[in-house]
PDB file of C-alpha atoms in Angstrom:
ATOM      1  CA  MET A 151     -21.979   1.387  10.127  1.00 82.00           C
ATOM      2  CA  ARG A 152     -24.024   0.555   6.555  1.00 83.00           C
ATOM      3  CA  HIS A 153     -23.953  -3.071   6.871  1.00 84.00           C
ATOM      4  CA  THR A 154     -20.777  -3.878   4.120  1.00 87.00           C
ATOM      5  CA  PRO A 155     -20.300  -8.036   4.565  1.00 88.00           C
ATOM      6  CA  SER A 156     -17.396  -7.511   2.025  1.00 89.00           C
ATOM      7  CA  PHE A 157     -15.038  -4.983   3.197  1.00 96.00           C
ATOM      8  CA  LEU A 158     -15.011  -6.292   6.732  1.00 96.00           C
ATOM      9  CA  MET A 159     -11.820  -5.691   8.422  1.00 96.00           C
ATOM     10  CA  THR A 160     -12.123  -8.263  11.004  1.00 95.00           C
ATOM     11  CA  GLU A 161      -8.206  -9.478  11.639  1.00 95.00           C
ATOM     12  CA  VAL A 162      -7.312  -7.460  14.486  1.00 96.00           C
ATOM     13  CA  ASP A 163      -3.779  -7.487  14.105  1.00 95.00           C
ATOM     14  CA  GLU A 164      -4.812  -4.874  10.586  1.00 96.00           C
ATOM     15  CA  VAL A 165      -7.384  -3.200  12.811  1.00 97.00           C
ATOM     16  CA  ARG A 166      -3.596  -2.331  14.776  1.00 97.00           C
ATOM     17  CA  ARG A 167      -2.518  -1.702  11.960  1.00 97.00           C
ATOM     18  CA  LEU A 168      -4.255   1.305  10.683  1.00 98.00           C
ATOM     19  CA  ILE A 169      -4.649   2.559  14.588  1.00 98.00           C
ATOM     20  CA  ASP A 170      -1.074   2.771  14.157  1.00 97.00           C
ATOM     21  CA  GLY A 171      -0.566   4.657  10.885  1.00 97.00           C
ATOM     22  CA  ASN A 172      -4.095   7.480  11.589  1.00 98.00           C
ATOM     23  CA  PRO A 173      -3.406   7.817  15.813  1.00 98.00           C
ATOM     24  CA  TRP A 174      -5.699  11.253  14.955  1.00 98.00           C
ATOM     25  CA  ALA A 175      -9.256   9.823  16.249  1.00 98.00           C
ATOM     26  CA  THR A 176     -12.657  10.791  17.429  1.00 98.00           C
ATOM     27  CA  ILE A 177     -14.576  10.116  20.932  1.00 98.00           C
ATOM     28  CA  VAL A 178     -17.739   9.801  21.070  1.00 98.00           C
ATOM     29  CA  SER A 179     -19.635  10.073  24.506  1.00 98.00           C
ATOM     30  CA  HIS A 180     -23.551   9.866  25.010  1.00 98.00           C
ATOM     31  CA  THR A 181     -24.030  11.343  28.159  1.00 98.00           C
ATOM     32  CA  ALA A 182     -26.255  12.998  30.621  1.00 97.00           C
ATOM     33  CA  ALA A 183     -25.958  16.292  28.353  1.00 97.00           C
ATOM     34  CA  GLY A 184     -26.472  15.092  25.411  1.00 98.00           C
ATOM     35  CA  LEU A 185     -23.629  13.695  21.925  1.00 98.00           C
ATOM     36  CA  VAL A 186     -19.583  14.517  22.991  1.00 98.00           C
ATOM     37  CA  ALA A 187     -17.116  14.205  20.689  1.00 98.00           C
ATOM     38  CA  SER A 188     -13.755  15.999  21.170  1.00 98.00           C
ATOM     39  CA  HIS A 189     -10.044  14.834  18.670  1.00 98.00           C
ATOM     40  CA  TYR A 190      -6.948  13.072  20.142  1.00 98.00           C
ATOM     41  CA  PRO A 191      -4.107  11.507  19.644  1.00 98.00           C
ATOM     42  CA  PHE A 192      -3.652   7.887  20.546  1.00 98.00           C
ATOM     43  CA  LEU A 193      -1.387   4.838  20.774  1.00 98.00           C
ATOM     44  CA  LEU A 194      -1.956   1.816  20.571  1.00 97.00           C
ATOM     45  CA  GLU A 195      -0.054  -0.177  24.215  1.00 97.00           C
ATOM     46  CA  PRO A 196       1.707  -3.721  23.959  1.00 93.00           C
ATOM     47  CA  SER A 197      -0.820  -6.806  24.492  1.00 90.00           C
ATOM     48  CA  ALA A 198      -2.363  -9.732  23.866  1.00 80.00           C
ATOM     49  CA  ASP A 199      -2.631 -10.895  20.129  1.00 78.00           C
ATOM     50  CA  ASP A 200      -6.024 -10.792  20.152  1.00 86.00           C
ATOM     51  CA  GLU A 201      -6.545  -7.570  22.934  1.00 95.00           C
ATOM     52  CA  LEU A 202      -6.626  -3.818  21.248  1.00 98.00           C
ATOM     53  CA  VAL A 203      -5.399  -1.320  24.404  1.00 98.00           C
ATOM     54  CA  LEU A 204      -5.304   2.577  23.034  1.00 98.00           C
ATOM     55  CA  VAL A 205      -3.897   5.430  25.722  1.00 98.00           C
ATOM     56  CA  SER A 206      -4.152   9.055  25.113  1.00 98.00           C
ATOM     57  CA  HIS A 207      -4.530  11.726  27.106  1.00 98.00           C
ATOM     58  CA  VAL A 208      -8.021  14.943  27.184  1.00 98.00           C
ATOM     59  CA  GLY A 209      -7.472  18.510  27.679  1.00 98.00           C
ATOM     60  CA  ARG A 210      -9.273  19.598  31.135  1.00 97.00           C
ATOM     61  CA  PRO A 211     -11.958  20.028  31.391  1.00 97.00           C
ATOM     62  CA  ASP A 212     -12.892  16.911  28.553  1.00 98.00           C
ATOM     63  CA  GLU A 213     -13.186  14.591  31.283  1.00 98.00           C
ATOM     64  CA  VAL A 214     -16.143  16.204  32.531  1.00 98.00           C
ATOM     65  CA  ALA A 215     -17.525  16.502  29.468  1.00 98.00           C
ATOM     66  CA  HIS A 216     -17.176  13.052  28.307  1.00 98.00           C
ATOM     67  CA  GLU A 217     -18.466  11.709  31.205  1.00 98.00           C
ATOM     68  CA  LEU A 218     -15.152   9.973  31.168  1.00 98.00           C
ATOM     69  CA  GLY A 219     -14.936   6.540  33.421  1.00 97.00           C
ATOM     70  CA  ARG A 220     -18.724   6.816  33.704  1.00 97.00           C
ATOM     71  CA  HIS A 221     -20.077   4.791  30.740  1.00 98.00           C
ATOM     72  CA  GLU A 222     -18.591   3.070  26.868  1.00 98.00           C
ATOM     73  CA  VAL A 223     -17.577   5.360  24.614  1.00 98.00           C
ATOM     74  CA  LEU A 224     -17.300   5.272  20.286  1.00 98.00           C
ATOM     75  CA  VAL A 225     -13.473   6.171  19.216  1.00 98.00           C
ATOM     76  CA  VAL A 226     -12.943   6.181  15.868  1.00 98.00           C
ATOM     77  CA  VAL A 227     -10.454   6.097  13.222  1.00 98.00           C
ATOM     78  CA  GLN A 228     -10.009   7.454   9.648  1.00 98.00           C
ATOM     79  CA  GLY A 229      -7.418   6.131   7.578  1.00 98.00           C
ATOM     80  CA  PRO A 230      -7.076   6.678   3.782  1.00 98.00           C
ATOM     81  CA  HIS A 231     -10.032   7.689   1.787  1.00 98.00           C
ATOM     82  CA  GLY A 232     -11.156   9.225  -1.018  1.00 98.00           C
ATOM     83  CA  TYR A 233     -13.490   9.699  -3.615  1.00 98.00           C
ATOM     84  CA  VAL A 234     -14.105   7.586  -6.719  1.00 98.00           C
ATOM     85  CA  SER A 235     -14.206   8.908 -10.742  1.00 98.00           C
ATOM     86  CA  PRO A 236     -16.481   6.562 -12.927  1.00 97.00           C
ATOM     87  CA  ALA A 237     -14.390   8.257 -15.076  1.00 97.00           C
ATOM     88  CA  TRP A 238     -11.896   5.683 -13.932  1.00 98.00           C
ATOM     89  CA  TYR A 239     -14.506   2.445 -14.770  1.00 98.00           C
ATOM     90  CA  PRO A 240     -16.214   1.434 -17.362  1.00 97.00           C
ATOM     91  CA  PRO A 241     -18.786   2.767 -19.150  1.00 96.00           C
ATOM     92  CA  GLU A 242     -21.621   1.334 -18.475  1.00 96.00           C
ATOM     93  CA  GLN A 243     -20.548   1.656 -14.637  1.00 96.00           C
ATOM     94  CA  PHE A 244     -21.296   5.047 -13.960  1.00 96.00           C
ATOM     95  CA  VAL A 245     -22.192   5.545 -10.610  1.00 97.00           C
ATOM     96  CA  PRO A 246     -18.820   7.072  -8.363  1.00 98.00           C
ATOM     97  CA  THR A 247     -18.911   6.005  -5.035  1.00 98.00           C
ATOM     98  CA  TRP A 248     -16.018   6.682  -2.009  1.00 98.00           C
ATOM     99  CA  ASN A 249     -13.441   4.173  -0.729  1.00 98.00           C
ATOM    100  CA  HIS A 250     -11.755   4.642   3.016  1.00 98.00           C
ATOM    101  CA  THR A 251     -10.785   2.422   6.142  1.00 98.00           C
ATOM    102  CA  THR A 252     -12.692   2.763   9.075  1.00 98.00           C
ATOM    103  CA  ALA A 253     -12.831   1.646  12.839  1.00 98.00           C
ATOM    104  CA  HIS A 254     -14.632   1.736  15.290  1.00 98.00           C
ATOM    105  CA  LEU A 255     -14.028   0.814  18.343  1.00 98.00           C
ATOM    106  CA  TRP A 256     -16.097   0.416  21.932  1.00 98.00           C
ATOM    107  CA  GLY A 257     -14.957   0.365  25.944  1.00 98.00           C
ATOM    108  CA  THR A 258     -15.028   2.270  28.720  1.00 98.00           C
ATOM    109  CA  PRO A 259     -12.125   4.392  29.334  1.00 98.00           C
ATOM    110  CA  GLU A 260      -9.670   3.899  32.378  1.00 98.00           C
ATOM    111  CA  ILE A 261      -8.332   6.811  34.152  1.00 98.00           C
ATOM    112  CA  LEU A 262      -4.706   7.150  34.275  1.00 98.00           C
ATOM    113  CA  SER A 263      -3.228   7.909  38.210  1.00 98.00           C
ATOM    114  CA  ASP A 264      -1.010  10.901  37.448  1.00 98.00           C
ATOM    115  CA  ASP A 265       2.664   9.075  37.284  1.00 98.00           C
ATOM    116  CA  GLU A 266       1.022   7.205  34.536  1.00 98.00           C
ATOM    117  CA  ASN A 267      -0.521   9.986  32.334  1.00 98.00           C
ATOM    118  CA  PHE A 268       2.245  11.903  32.133  1.00 98.00           C
ATOM    119  CA  ARG A 269       4.758   8.168  31.235  1.00 98.00           C
ATOM    120  CA  VAL A 270       2.142   7.618  28.316  1.00 98.00           C
ATOM    121  CA  LEU A 271       2.530  11.786  26.890  1.00 98.00           C
ATOM    122  CA  GLY A 272       5.905  10.954  26.870  1.00 98.00           C
ATOM    123  CA  ASP A 273       4.989   8.369  24.968  1.00 98.00           C
ATOM    124  CA  LEU A 274       3.031  10.329  22.852  1.00 98.00           C
ATOM    125  CA  VAL A 275       5.539  13.305  22.467  1.00 98.00           C
ATOM    126  CA  ASP A 276       8.969  10.302  21.679  1.00 98.00           C
ATOM    127  CA  HIS A 277       5.826   8.406  19.125  1.00 97.00           C
ATOM    128  CA  PHE A 278       5.693  11.677  17.028  1.00 97.00           C
ATOM    129  CA  GLU A 279       9.282  12.973  17.245  1.00 98.00           C
ATOM    130  CA  ARG A 280      10.756   9.946  16.415  1.00 97.00           C
ATOM    131  CA  ALA A 281      10.324  11.049  12.708  1.00 96.00           C
ATOM    132  CA  MET A 282      12.480  14.287  12.895  1.00 98.00           C
ATOM    133  CA  PRO A 283      15.767  15.125  12.890  1.00 98.00           C
ATOM    134  CA  SER A 284      16.536  16.236  16.478  1.00 97.00           C
ATOM    135  CA  PRO A 285      13.820  14.685  18.463  1.00 98.00           C
ATOM    136  CA  VAL A 286      12.270  16.446  21.123  1.00 97.00           C
ATOM    137  CA  SER A 287      11.744  15.064  24.546  1.00 97.00           C
ATOM    138  CA  LEU A 288       9.641  16.014  27.853  1.00 98.00           C
ATOM    139  CA  ASP A 289      12.650  14.863  29.097  1.00 96.00           C
ATOM    140  CA  VAL A 290      13.943  19.283  28.238  1.00 97.00           C
ATOM    141  CA  ASP A 291      13.045  19.914  31.513  1.00 98.00           C
ATOM    142  CA  GLU A 292      10.388  17.729  33.259  1.00 97.00           C
ATOM    143  CA  ASP A 293       9.485  20.158  35.938  1.00 98.00           C
ATOM    144  CA  THR A 294       8.004  22.087  33.686  1.00 98.00           C
ATOM    145  CA  ALA A 295       6.477  19.631  31.760  1.00 98.00           C
ATOM    146  CA  ARG A 296       4.568  17.409  34.709  1.00 98.00           C
ATOM    147  CA  ARG A 297       3.337  21.442  35.554  1.00 98.00           C
ATOM    148  CA  ILE A 298       1.619  21.702  32.406  1.00 97.00           C
ATOM    149  CA  ALA A 299       0.706  17.890  32.342  1.00 98.00           C
ATOM    150  CA  ARG A 300      -1.535  18.613  35.142  1.00 98.00           C
ATOM    151  CA  GLY A 301      -4.457  19.951  32.519  1.00 98.00           C
ATOM    152  CA  THR A 302      -4.330  16.827  30.750  1.00 98.00           C
ATOM    153  CA  VAL A 303      -6.447  14.143  32.206  1.00 98.00           C
ATOM    154  CA  GLY A 304      -5.159  10.068  30.537  1.00 98.00           C
ATOM    155  CA  ILE A 305      -6.385   7.070  29.997  1.00 98.00           C
ATOM    156  CA  ARG A 306      -6.706   3.752  28.651  1.00 98.00           C
ATOM    157  CA  LEU A 307      -9.494   1.655  26.753  1.00 98.00           C
ATOM    158  CA  ARG A 308      -9.369  -1.768  26.097  1.00 98.00           C
ATOM    159  CA  VAL A 309     -10.876  -2.473  23.557  1.00 98.00           C
ATOM    160  CA  THR A 310     -14.301  -5.060  24.242  1.00 98.00           C
ATOM    161  CA  ARG A 311     -15.914  -5.014  20.324  1.00 97.00           C
ATOM    162  CA  PHE A 312     -14.867  -3.076  17.069  1.00 98.00           C
ATOM    163  CA  ASP A 313     -16.381  -2.814  13.670  1.00 98.00           C
ATOM    164  CA  ALA A 314     -13.869  -2.486  11.218  1.00 98.00           C
ATOM    165  CA  ARG A 315     -14.359  -1.688   7.109  1.00 97.00           C
ATOM    166  CA  ALA A 316     -11.283  -1.849   3.983  1.00 97.00           C
ATOM    167  CA  LYS A 317     -13.613  -0.665   1.606  1.00 97.00           C
ATOM    168  CA  LEU A 318     -11.174  -0.531  -0.986  1.00 98.00           C
ATOM    169  CA  SER A 319     -12.778  -1.052  -4.636  1.00 97.00           C
ATOM    170  CA  GLN A 320     -12.280  -5.369  -4.314  1.00 95.00           C
ATOM    171  CA  ASN A 321     -16.393  -6.420  -5.316  1.00 94.00           C
ATOM    172  CA  LYS A 322     -14.706  -3.924  -9.151  1.00 96.00           C
ATOM    173  CA  ALA A 323     -12.283  -6.858 -11.821  1.00 96.00           C
ATOM    174  CA  PRO A 324      -9.109  -6.463 -11.097  1.00 95.00           C
ATOM    175  CA  GLU A 325      -8.855  -4.447 -14.457  1.00 96.00           C
ATOM    176  CA  VAL A 326     -11.151  -1.646 -13.496  1.00 97.00           C
ATOM    177  CA  ALA A 327      -8.988  -2.047  -9.159  1.00 97.00           C
ATOM    178  CA  ASP A 328      -6.269  -1.023 -11.409  1.00 97.00           C
ATOM    179  CA  ARG A 329      -7.525   2.177 -13.116  1.00 98.00           C
ATOM    180  CA  VAL A 330      -8.753   3.359 -10.193  1.00 98.00           C
ATOM    181  CA  ILE A 331      -5.460   3.004  -8.461  1.00 98.00           C
ATOM    182  CA  ALA A 332      -3.850   4.599 -11.264  1.00 98.00           C
ATOM    183  CA  GLY A 333      -6.186   7.469 -11.005  1.00 98.00           C
ATOM    184  CA  LEU A 334      -5.487   7.902  -7.268  1.00 98.00           C
ATOM    185  CA  ARG A 335      -2.041   8.199  -8.282  1.00 98.00           C
ATOM    186  CA  ALA A 336      -2.670  10.403 -11.213  1.00 97.00           C
ATOM    187  CA  ASP A 337      -1.613  14.557 -10.716  1.00 95.00           C
ATOM    188  CA  GLY A 338      -6.112  15.869 -10.766  1.00 94.00           C
ATOM    189  CA  PRO A 339      -8.386  16.794  -8.094  1.00 96.00           C
ATOM    190  CA  TYR A 340      -8.670  13.314  -6.172  1.00 98.00           C
ATOM    191  CA  ALA A 341      -5.602  12.640  -6.233  1.00 98.00           C
ATOM    192  CA  ALA A 342      -4.791  10.418  -3.130  1.00 98.00           C
ATOM    193  CA  PRO A 343      -1.894   8.264  -2.915  1.00 98.00           C
ATOM    194  CA  ALA A 344      -1.988   6.932   0.245  1.00 98.00           C
ATOM    195  CA  LEU A 345      -5.313   5.591  -0.611  1.00 98.00           C
ATOM    196  CA  ALA A 346      -3.849   4.092  -3.665  1.00 98.00           C
ATOM    197  CA  ASP A 347      -0.773   1.961  -2.197  1.00 98.00           C
ATOM    198  CA  GLU A 348      -3.841   0.514   0.920  1.00 98.00           C
ATOM    199  CA  MET A 349      -5.644  -0.416  -2.237  1.00 98.00           C
ATOM    200  CA  ALA A 350      -2.697  -1.976  -3.801  1.00 97.00           C
ATOM    201  CA  ARG A 351      -1.470  -3.602  -0.614  1.00 96.00           C
ATOM    202  CA  VAL A 352      -4.789  -5.145  -0.050  1.00 93.00           C
ATOM    203  CA  ARG A 353      -5.216  -6.452  -3.180  1.00 91.00           C
ATOM    204  CA  ALA A 354      -1.072  -7.554  -2.605  1.00 91.00           C
ATOM    205  CA  ARG A 355      -2.573  -9.237   0.214  1.00 86.00           C
ATOM    206  CA  SER A 356      -5.205 -11.082  -1.369  1.00 80.00           C
ATOM    207  CA  ALA A 357      -3.909 -12.551  -4.114  1.00 76.00           C
ATOM    208  CA  ASP A 358      -0.895 -14.330  -1.198  1.00 64.00           C
ATOM    209  CA  VAL A 359      -3.886 -15.691   0.718  1.00 57.00           C
ATOM    210  CA  ARG A 360      -5.135 -16.978  -2.655  1.00 59.00           C
ATOM    211  CA  ASP A 361      -2.285 -18.145  -4.128  1.00 58.00           C
ATOM    212  CA  ASP A 362      -1.448 -20.400  -0.517  1.00 60.00           C
ATOM    213  CA  GLY A 363      -4.943 -21.758  -0.765  1.00 59.00           C
ATOM    214  CA  ARG A 364      -3.970 -23.137  -3.927  1.00 56.00           C
ATOM    215  CA  GLU A 365      -0.835 -25.058  -2.586  1.00 56.00           C
ATOM    216  CA  ALA A 366      -2.530 -26.280   0.015  1.00 52.00           C
ATOM    217  CA  ARG A 367      -4.879 -27.814  -2.159  1.00 55.00           C
TER     218      ARG A 367
END
């Protein structure tokens, strides 16, 4: 990503929150045949406070196309994002931008056993079904589910490094950021309420940190 130190997201908990809220990610591999990209849902696995561990699966033969387990891959997680119009800026600020929350995660995938893969598949189903009024589980017909699971390969990615950004108008005056939030929440071609909520959350969090700093002094 572009080098923008003022928008760096360095706290592991914040990156974990981004992944948890935006599980649909892109896997990019640099293979002998060239670049390969695929898209799959990822879940966070419980881990130490300073460690990020992701689990997922790929459909065969993607594990061959990506040469999974043989080298490092890049997983890209994209959170709320959207166009920011200069209509929400003062007249002298007429250059638009794009706000976003994004994380690049690197690691070498570990190939899971068949049993671990089936467990991860079950966890993925349960994770997304929990929002449904009558959740469906793979336990409905485990034999059939296990047969279908043979067409997938489970992976675990222990993240060795990450580069994350939260570009949310932190470089703008508070009153300008407020107008951007209002514009994103209003009806219109560039409405993006999830992005507005993320901007408001980060602004409130920064204000709390500043207040705590003043109290400490």
